[in-house]
């Protein structure tokens, strides 16, 4: 983006070509340069796990360059507008001007991804959209923003909005109600680590197809199933991760059983050997569920496939099962590998196990799946796992490469099963 201004002065022809740009991406790399360049110039004063802390000089330079590009741009239409940088509250009026620039040109996607060290929350100017007829905005992602409506009588002027992602933001109850009531084309809603100003989270929509709720709080208290109400008949996919007790986590199954179109479930399950005690097979049936993705952990030594069997029996047309164990460790206690005939299924084609290190439960799941999953096409065992709380990418335990694969193959050898469907990553 910085080079755009420089090349525009080289010739009369080039000075107009950049007006045809439709996508504006103002992140660190495109505006200021690489991490090495920033370190050399002293723009980065701290680097911890890729969470940059920028100097005031770097922030001033960033604002100056973005301002120059916006003020010199003569194009009439743009498709996307992204700001990804560590801004301050003193820059709020400048950001308002940038948003105005984008809205005036019929922007279809806005991403405001502010840094973790933002001193407060940027108040997103929804009222700005009411000044322009027929907003074209379809997709929006906000991070570290204050998101709310002044009154419940306001109409949210985002009639074309399809997806909204809110991260690390403060969200008002009135805004959510207005959003779900007024935005009839909204299909995807993600609330990630948000503090929502309500006691009961009511998600009621006739259009919503994908819902993601991840580690949110309601008035400062952790969101759990007793404080969640969902009435979304068109919902096909739900992603739910929360700081819940195991009893509260188990209640998610009867809750989602009320969603007639649900096909995909992503769920975080806290570490406990007693999960089976909180599952009642008669409480729920997941008639249309086709894909189940579970993150389980951390450091579970005694994974019991019995509770997993209950969920499978309640999901008659399930086709894909994925289970990831976080922070895996090799168990020193090795129970006998069981032949669990109730661990069976007629439709599952793909099984994926993540966080494998060669533990007994990995062998037990593999053995029984190969014997009793009648349509199984492949079962993939991988050492890779993710931190269930932090987005730090995939991790891998060296135990797998040293002995994990050999241990599993040795245990499965001579069990009277074919291993052609087994994939060891």
Short mmCIF file of C-alpha atoms in Angstrom, two decimals:
data_model
loop_
_atom_site.label_atom_id
_atom_site.label_comp_id
_atom_site.label_asym_id
_atom_site.label_seq_id
_atom_site.Cartn_x
_atom_site.Cartn_y
_atom_site.Cartn_z
CA UNK A 1 0.00 0.00 0.00
CA UNK A 2 2.87 2.38 0.78
CA UNK A 3 4.31 1.84 -2.73
CA UNK A 4 1.03 2.94 -4.32
CA UNK A 5 1.73 6.58 -3.55
CA UNK A 6 5.30 6.34 -4.84
CA UNK A 7 4.45 4.63 -8.16
CA UNK A 8 1.53 6.98 -8.85
CA UNK A 9 3.95 9.86 -9.52
CA UNK A 10 6.09 7.99 -12.08
CA UNK A 11 3.84 8.69 -15.06
CA UNK A 12 0.50 10.21 -15.97
CA UNK A 13 -0.85 6.77 -16.92
CA UNK A 14 0.20 5.15 -13.65
CA UNK A 15 -1.22 8.01 -11.62
CA UNK A 16 -4.73 6.86 -12.55
CA UNK A 17 -4.34 3.07 -12.64
CA UNK A 18 -4.43 2.70 -8.86
CA UNK A 19 -7.85 4.35 -8.80
CA UNK A 20 -9.13 0.98 -10.06
CA UNK A 21 -8.15 -0.68 -6.78
CA UNK A 22 -11.10 -2.35 -5.06
CA UNK A 23 -9.48 -3.92 -1.97
CA UNK A 24 -7.72 -1.90 0.72
CA UNK A 25 -5.63 -3.91 3.19
CA UNK A 26 -3.94 -1.71 5.79
CA UNK A 27 -2.02 -4.18 7.95
CA UNK A 28 1.49 -3.88 9.35
CA UNK A 29 3.20 -5.52 6.38
CA UNK A 30 1.38 -3.57 3.67
CA UNK A 31 1.81 -0.17 5.35
CA UNK A 32 5.06 -0.20 7.35
CA UNK A 33 6.99 -3.22 6.16
CA UNK A 34 8.27 -6.49 7.61
CA UNK A 35 8.95 -7.28 11.25
CA UNK A 36 12.69 -6.95 10.60
CA UNK A 37 12.19 -3.47 9.15
CA UNK A 38 10.10 -2.38 12.12
CA UNK A 39 12.70 -3.66 14.58
CA UNK A 40 15.44 -1.77 12.75
CA UNK A 41 13.48 1.49 12.86
CA UNK A 42 12.52 1.03 16.50
CA UNK A 43 8.82 0.89 15.63
CA UNK A 44 8.33 -2.29 17.67
CA UNK A 45 9.18 -1.85 21.34
CA UNK A 46 8.13 -5.34 22.49
CA UNK A 47 7.52 -8.68 20.80
CA UNK A 48 5.91 -11.43 22.88
CA UNK A 49 4.37 -14.44 21.15
CA UNK A 50 3.75 -12.28 18.06
CA UNK A 51 1.74 -9.76 20.13
CA UNK A 52 3.43 -6.57 19.02
CA UNK A 53 3.63 -3.41 21.09
CA UNK A 54 4.20 -0.48 18.74
CA UNK A 55 5.87 2.84 19.49
CA UNK A 56 4.03 6.15 19.07
CA UNK A 57 6.31 6.91 16.11
CA UNK A 58 5.16 3.78 14.27
CA UNK A 59 1.51 4.60 14.96
CA UNK A 60 1.94 8.14 13.66
CA UNK A 61 3.64 6.86 10.53
CA UNK A 62 0.89 4.30 9.98
CA UNK A 63 -1.89 6.90 10.30
CA UNK A 64 -0.02 9.30 8.02
CA UNK A 65 0.35 6.74 5.22
CA UNK A 66 -3.25 5.50 5.42
CA UNK A 67 -4.52 9.09 5.44
CA UNK A 68 -2.45 9.93 2.35
CA UNK A 69 -3.78 6.97 0.42
CA UNK A 70 -7.39 7.65 1.34
CA UNK A 71 -7.23 11.39 0.62
CA UNK A 72 -5.55 10.85 -2.75
CA UNK A 73 -7.81 8.03 -3.92
CA UNK A 74 -10.28 9.21 -6.59
CA UNK A 75 -12.06 5.89 -7.20
CA UNK A 76 -15.81 5.71 -6.67
CA UNK A 77 -16.23 2.06 -5.60
CA UNK A 78 -14.36 -0.38 -3.34
CA UNK A 79 -15.10 -3.95 -2.25
CA UNK A 80 -13.18 -4.40 1.01
CA UNK A 81 -11.54 -2.24 3.67
CA UNK A 82 -9.30 -3.69 6.38
CA UNK A 83 -7.40 -2.02 9.22
CA UNK A 84 -5.18 -4.33 11.27
CA UNK A 85 -2.98 -2.37 13.63
CA UNK A 86 -2.55 -1.28 17.24
CA UNK A 87 -4.48 1.99 17.38
CA UNK A 88 -5.27 4.29 20.33
CA UNK A 89 -8.48 6.00 21.40
CA UNK A 90 -7.01 9.32 20.32
CA UNK A 91 -7.23 7.98 16.76
CA UNK A 92 -11.01 7.38 16.98
CA UNK A 93 -12.01 10.41 14.91
CA UNK A 94 -9.49 9.45 12.23
CA UNK A 95 -10.88 5.90 12.11
CA UNK A 96 -14.39 7.37 11.75
CA UNK A 97 -13.17 9.22 8.65
CA UNK A 98 -11.73 6.02 7.22
CA UNK A 99 -15.03 4.19 7.74
CA UNK A 100 -16.88 7.10 6.10
CA UNK A 101 -14.53 6.82 3.11
CA UNK A 102 -15.34 3.13 2.75
CA UNK A 103 -19.11 3.44 3.22
CA UNK A 104 -19.34 6.29 0.69
CA UNK A 105 -17.84 3.94 -1.88
CA UNK A 106 -20.25 1.09 -1.27
CA UNK A 107 -17.84 -1.16 0.63
CA UNK A 108 -18.98 -4.79 0.89
CA UNK A 109 -16.56 -5.96 3.60
CA UNK A 110 -15.09 -4.15 6.62
CA UNK A 111 -12.47 -5.62 8.98
CA UNK A 112 -11.29 -3.54 11.94
CA UNK A 113 -8.75 -5.66 13.79
CA UNK A 114 -7.23 -3.55 16.54
CA UNK A 115 -4.36 -4.74 18.74
CA UNK A 116 -4.63 -6.15 22.26
CA UNK A 117 -3.08 -2.99 23.73
CA UNK A 118 -5.83 -0.70 22.47
CA UNK A 119 -6.45 1.64 25.43
CA UNK A 120 -10.19 1.07 25.65
CA UNK A 121 -12.64 0.14 22.91
CA UNK A 122 -13.33 1.85 19.61
CA UNK A 123 -17.00 2.80 19.37
CA UNK A 124 -18.12 1.57 15.99
CA UNK A 125 -20.27 4.27 14.29
CA UNK A 126 -23.33 2.30 13.20
CA UNK A 127 -25.23 5.55 12.94
CA UNK A 128 -23.02 6.41 9.99
CA UNK A 129 -24.80 3.83 7.85
CA UNK A 130 -28.19 5.46 8.42
CA UNK A 131 -26.91 8.53 6.53
CA UNK A 132 -26.61 6.55 3.32
CA UNK A 133 -29.35 4.68 1.53
CA UNK A 134 -29.09 0.96 0.83
CA UNK A 135 -25.79 0.00 2.49
CA UNK A 136 -23.96 -2.65 0.45
CA UNK A 137 -22.05 -4.02 3.44
CA UNK A 138 -22.24 -7.84 3.51
CA UNK A 139 -19.41 -8.91 5.83
CA UNK A 140 -17.94 -7.28 8.91
CA UNK A 141 -15.34 -8.28 11.50
CA UNK A 142 -14.59 -6.12 14.56
CA UNK A 143 -11.94 -6.60 17.25
CA UNK A 144 -11.66 -4.54 20.45
CA UNK A 145 -14.72 -2.48 19.60
CA UNK A 146 -17.69 -1.12 21.52
CA UNK A 147 -20.78 -2.39 19.74
CA UNK A 148 -24.16 -1.10 20.82
CA UNK A 149 -27.35 0.73 19.81
CA UNK A 150 -28.42 3.97 21.46
CA UNK A 151 -32.08 2.83 21.80
CA UNK A 152 -34.17 -0.20 20.95
CA UNK A 153 -36.23 1.92 18.55
CA UNK A 154 -33.38 2.39 16.10
CA UNK A 155 -33.39 0.31 12.93
CA UNK A 156 -29.99 -1.17 12.14
CA UNK A 157 -29.35 0.02 8.55
CA UNK A 158 -27.46 -3.09 7.44
CA UNK A 159 -30.08 -4.76 5.29
CA UNK A 160 -27.50 -6.66 3.19
CA UNK A 161 -25.34 -7.93 6.05
CA UNK A 162 -24.58 -11.67 5.70
CA UNK A 163 -21.92 -12.29 8.34
CA UNK A 164 -20.69 -10.57 11.52
CA UNK A 165 -17.65 -11.54 13.61
CA UNK A 166 -17.06 -9.79 16.94
CA UNK A 167 -13.84 -10.52 18.86
CA UNK A 168 -12.71 -9.23 22.26
CA UNK A 169 -15.44 -6.62 22.11
CA UNK A 170 -18.11 -5.20 24.41
CA UNK A 171 -21.55 -5.96 22.98
CA UNK A 172 -24.87 -4.51 24.07
CA UNK A 173 -28.03 -6.60 24.40
CA UNK A 174 -30.09 -4.06 22.42
CA UNK A 175 -27.65 -4.26 19.52
CA UNK A 176 -27.90 -8.06 19.34
CA UNK A 177 -31.69 -8.01 19.43
CA UNK A 178 -31.83 -5.32 16.75
CA UNK A 179 -29.25 -7.15 14.62
CA UNK A 180 -31.15 -10.45 14.69
CA UNK A 181 -34.50 -8.72 14.14
CA UNK A 182 -33.57 -6.26 11.37
CA UNK A 183 -30.89 -8.09 9.37
CA UNK A 184 -33.01 -10.66 7.55
CA UNK A 185 -30.12 -11.89 5.38
CA UNK A 186 -27.73 -12.54 8.30
CA UNK A 187 -26.43 -16.11 8.00
CA UNK A 188 -23.28 -16.16 10.17
CA UNK A 189 -22.72 -14.73 13.66
CA UNK A 190 -19.53 -15.21 15.69
CA UNK A 191 -19.04 -13.90 19.23
CA UNK A 192 -15.49 -14.63 20.39
CA UNK A 193 -14.25 -13.62 23.86
CA UNK A 194 -16.91 -10.90 23.99
CA UNK A 195 -18.40 -9.33 27.09
CA UNK A 196 -22.14 -9.13 26.41
CA UNK A 197 -24.29 -6.81 28.50
CA UNK A 198 -27.12 -9.23 29.23
CA UNK A 199 -28.03 -11.89 31.79
CA UNK A 200 -29.52 -14.32 29.26
CA UNK A 201 -28.15 -14.63 25.74
CA UNK A 202 -31.14 -14.98 23.42
CA UNK A 203 -30.25 -15.94 19.85
CA UNK A 204 -33.47 -15.80 17.86
CA UNK A 205 -33.29 -15.60 14.07
CA UNK A 206 -35.06 -17.06 11.05
CA UNK A 207 -32.03 -16.69 8.74
CA UNK A 208 -29.00 -17.65 10.86
CA UNK A 209 -27.17 -20.73 9.55
CA UNK A 210 -23.87 -20.60 11.47
CA UNK A 211 -23.42 -19.60 15.12
CA UNK A 212 -20.06 -19.42 16.91
CA UNK A 213 -19.91 -18.73 20.67
CA UNK A 214 -16.43 -18.92 22.13
CA UNK A 215 -15.42 -18.07 25.73
CA UNK A 216 -17.89 -15.18 26.09
CA UNK A 217 -19.10 -13.59 29.32
CA UNK A 218 -22.52 -12.21 30.23
CA UNK A 219 -22.20 -9.14 32.47
CA UNK A 220 -18.80 -10.41 33.54
CA UNK A 221 -19.91 -14.00 34.27
CA UNK A 222 -19.00 -16.99 32.10
CA UNK A 223 -21.55 -17.96 29.49
CA UNK A 224 -22.93 -21.47 29.95
CA UNK A 225 -25.94 -23.43 28.74
CA UNK A 226 -28.28 -22.34 31.54
CA UNK A 227 -27.92 -18.76 30.33
CA UNK A 228 -28.28 -19.50 26.63
CA UNK A 229 -31.49 -19.57 24.59
CA UNK A 230 -31.39 -20.50 20.90
CA UNK A 231 -34.35 -20.31 18.53
CA UNK A 232 -32.85 -20.59 15.06
CA UNK A 233 -34.73 -23.15 12.92
CA UNK A 234 -32.37 -22.69 9.93
CA UNK A 235 -29.15 -23.20 11.93
CA UNK A 236 -26.87 -25.78 10.31
CA UNK A 237 -23.63 -25.31 12.26
CA UNK A 238 -22.84 -24.35 15.86
CA UNK A 239 -19.45 -23.85 17.49
CA UNK A 240 -19.61 -23.70 21.30
CA UNK A 241 -16.65 -23.29 23.62
CA UNK A 242 -17.13 -21.95 27.13
CA UNK A 243 -15.71 -22.04 30.65
CA UNK A 244 -18.38 -24.51 31.78
CA UNK A 245 -18.53 -27.22 34.37
CA UNK A 246 -18.85 -30.70 32.94
CA UNK A 247 -22.52 -30.79 33.98
CA UNK A 248 -23.21 -27.55 32.11
CA UNK A 249 -21.34 -28.82 29.05
CA UNK A 250 -23.48 -31.97 28.94
CA UNK A 251 -26.61 -29.81 28.75
CA UNK A 252 -25.59 -28.52 25.33
CA UNK A 253 -26.79 -31.76 23.73
CA UNK A 254 -30.48 -31.48 24.74
CA UNK A 255 -30.29 -27.80 23.77
CA UNK A 256 -29.01 -28.36 20.24
CA UNK A 257 -31.36 -31.33 19.79
CA UNK A 258 -34.11 -28.70 19.42
CA UNK A 259 -32.45 -27.36 16.24
CA UNK A 260 -34.08 -29.28 13.37
CA UNK A 261 -31.50 -28.50 10.64
CA UNK A 262 -28.24 -28.79 12.61
CA UNK A 263 -25.58 -30.68 10.65
CA UNK A 264 -22.24 -29.60 12.19
CA UNK A 265 -21.32 -29.39 15.89
CA UNK A 266 -17.99 -28.07 17.21
CA UNK A 267 -17.71 -28.47 20.97
CA UNK A 268 -15.10 -28.01 23.68
CA UNK A 269 -15.35 -30.56 26.50
CA UNK A 270 -13.48 -29.91 29.79
CA UNK A 271 -11.11 -32.53 31.12
CA UNK A 272 -12.91 -35.09 33.27
CA UNK A 273 -13.16 -38.87 33.50
CA UNK A 274 -16.79 -38.55 34.72
CA UNK A 275 -18.42 -37.03 31.63
CA UNK A 276 -20.44 -40.19 31.02
CA UNK A 277 -22.24 -39.66 34.35
CA UNK A 278 -23.82 -36.47 33.03
CA UNK A 279 -25.01 -37.83 29.68
CA UNK A 280 -28.48 -39.33 29.41
CA UNK A 281 -29.04 -41.02 26.06
CA UNK A 282 -32.79 -40.55 26.38
CA UNK A 283 -32.45 -36.75 26.67
CA UNK A 284 -31.43 -36.02 23.10
CA UNK A 285 -31.34 -37.20 19.50
CA UNK A 286 -29.25 -35.40 16.88
CA UNK A 287 -31.21 -36.54 13.87
CA UNK A 288 -29.46 -34.47 11.17
CA UNK A 289 -25.93 -34.21 12.59
CA UNK A 290 -23.36 -35.13 9.94
CA UNK A 291 -20.11 -33.77 11.40
CA UNK A 292 -18.95 -33.76 15.03
CA UNK A 293 -15.73 -32.00 16.06
CA UNK A 294 -14.66 -32.29 19.71
CA UNK A 295 -11.78 -30.56 21.49
CA UNK A 296 -11.07 -32.45 24.70
CA UNK A 297 -8.61 -31.56 27.37
CA UNK A 298 -6.26 -30.70 28.73
CA UNK A 299 -3.98 -33.56 29.80
CA UNK A 300 -6.54 -36.34 29.91
CA UNK A 301 -4.97 -39.66 30.90
CA UNK A 302 -8.14 -41.74 31.16
CA UNK A 303 -10.14 -40.99 28.05
CA UNK A 304 -13.28 -43.16 28.20
CA UNK A 305 -14.86 -43.92 24.83
CA UNK A 306 -18.10 -44.96 26.54
CA UNK A 307 -19.39 -41.36 26.70
CA UNK A 308 -18.37 -40.89 23.08
CA UNK A 309 -20.40 -43.98 22.21
CA UNK A 310 -23.54 -42.40 23.75
CA UNK A 311 -23.17 -39.33 21.51
CA UNK A 312 -22.59 -41.50 18.44
CA UNK A 313 -25.70 -43.58 19.08
CA UNK A 314 -27.71 -40.34 19.31
CA UNK A 315 -26.38 -39.26 15.89
CA UNK A 316 -27.65 -41.87 13.43
CA UNK A 317 -26.47 -40.24 10.16
CA UNK A 318 -23.11 -38.88 11.39
CA UNK A 319 -20.46 -39.14 8.67
CA UNK A 320 -17.37 -37.48 10.16
CA UNK A 321 -15.97 -37.59 13.71
CA UNK A 322 -13.00 -35.50 14.82
CA UNK A 323 -11.54 -35.62 18.35
CA UNK A 324 -8.56 -33.50 19.38
CA UNK A 325 -6.82 -34.05 22.73
CA UNK A 326 -5.11 -30.86 23.88
CA UNK A 327 -1.83 -30.82 25.79
CA UNK A 328 -1.48 -34.61 25.42
CA UNK A 329 0.83 -36.61 27.68
CA UNK A 330 1.77 -40.27 27.58
CA UNK A 331 -0.02 -42.26 30.25
CA UNK A 332 2.19 -44.39 32.46
CA UNK A 333 -0.83 -46.48 33.47
CA UNK A 334 -1.91 -48.80 30.67
CA UNK A 335 -5.38 -50.39 31.07
CA UNK A 336 -6.28 -53.33 28.88
CA UNK A 337 -7.43 -52.38 25.38
CA UNK A 338 -11.17 -53.15 25.33
CA UNK A 339 -13.31 -54.61 22.59
CA UNK A 340 -16.29 -52.24 22.97
CA UNK A 341 -19.05 -53.58 20.72
CA UNK A 342 -21.35 -50.70 21.62
CA UNK A 343 -18.78 -48.37 20.08
CA UNK A 344 -20.19 -48.84 16.60
CA UNK A 345 -21.82 -46.84 13.84
CA UNK A 346 -23.39 -47.51 10.46
CA UNK A 347 -22.67 -44.27 8.59
CA UNK A 348 -19.37 -42.74 9.73
CA UNK A 349 -16.83 -42.59 6.90
CA UNK A 350 -14.02 -40.47 8.36
CA UNK A 351 -12.46 -40.36 11.84
CA UNK A 352 -9.71 -37.94 12.83
CA UNK A 353 -7.80 -38.10 16.13
CA UNK A 354 -5.55 -35.17 17.00
CA UNK A 355 -2.99 -34.84 19.76
CA UNK A 356 -1.89 -38.46 19.44
CA UNK A 357 1.18 -39.64 21.37
CA UNK A 358 0.52 -43.38 21.44
CA UNK A 359 -1.81 -43.60 24.45
CA UNK A 360 -4.05 -46.61 25.10
CA UNK A 361 -7.31 -44.77 24.29
CA UNK A 362 -5.99 -43.92 20.81
CA UNK A 363 -5.42 -47.62 20.25
CA UNK A 364 -8.82 -48.50 21.71
CA UNK A 365 -10.69 -46.06 19.49
CA UNK A 366 -8.78 -47.20 16.40
CA UNK A 367 -9.32 -50.90 17.12
CA UNK A 368 -13.05 -50.59 17.68
CA UNK A 369 -13.59 -48.19 14.77
CA UNK A 370 -11.86 -50.56 12.36
CA UNK A 371 -14.00 -53.43 13.64
CA UNK A 372 -17.43 -51.86 14.11
CA UNK A 373 -17.71 -48.74 11.91
CA UNK A 374 -19.25 -50.43 8.91
CA UNK A 375 -18.76 -47.68 6.30
CA UNK A 376 -15.41 -46.39 7.54
CA UNK A 377 -13.17 -45.17 4.71
CA UNK A 378 -10.23 -43.93 6.77
CA UNK A 379 -9.13 -43.17 10.31
CA UNK A 380 -6.38 -40.54 10.63
CA UNK A 381 -4.14 -40.30 13.70
CA UNK A 382 -2.17 -37.07 13.98
CA UNK A 383 0.16 -35.69 16.69
CA UNK A 384 -0.95 -32.10 16.05
CA UNK A 385 -3.17 -30.20 18.47
CA UNK A 386 -4.12 -26.61 19.28
CA UNK A 387 -4.28 -24.67 22.51
CA UNK A 388 -7.97 -24.55 23.42
CA UNK A 389 -7.70 -21.00 24.78
CA UNK A 390 -5.04 -19.27 22.66
CA UNK A 391 -4.70 -19.06 18.91
CA UNK A 392 -1.06 -20.06 18.65
CA UNK A 393 -1.22 -22.48 15.76
CA UNK A 394 -0.65 -26.22 15.71
CA UNK A 395 1.64 -27.95 18.20
CA UNK A 396 3.17 -31.39 18.21
CA UNK A 397 4.61 -33.66 20.92
CA UNK A 398 7.95 -35.29 19.88
CA UNK A 399 6.81 -38.49 21.60
CA UNK A 400 4.82 -39.34 18.47
CA UNK A 401 7.81 -39.32 16.15
CA UNK A 402 9.96 -41.20 18.66
CA UNK A 403 7.67 -44.06 19.68
CA UNK A 404 3.97 -43.21 19.25
CA UNK A 405 3.50 -44.70 15.79
CA UNK A 406 5.40 -47.87 16.62
CA UNK A 407 3.42 -48.35 19.84
CA UNK A 408 0.07 -48.16 18.06
CA UNK A 409 1.08 -50.48 15.23
CA UNK A 410 2.50 -52.99 17.69
CA UNK A 411 -0.73 -53.05 19.74
CA UNK A 412 -2.94 -53.43 16.66
CA UNK A 413 -0.83 -56.18 15.11
CA UNK A 414 -2.42 -59.60 15.37
CA UNK A 415 -5.89 -58.30 16.32
CA UNK A 416 -7.49 -59.74 13.21
CA UNK A 417 -8.22 -56.38 11.59
CA UNK A 418 -7.00 -54.79 8.37
CA UNK A 419 -4.94 -51.66 8.68
CA UNK A 420 -5.39 -50.38 5.15
CA UNK A 421 -7.79 -47.67 6.34
CA UNK A 422 -5.39 -46.43 9.04
CA UNK A 423 -3.37 -43.26 8.31
CA UNK A 424 -0.57 -42.25 10.69
CA UNK A 425 0.48 -38.64 10.05
#
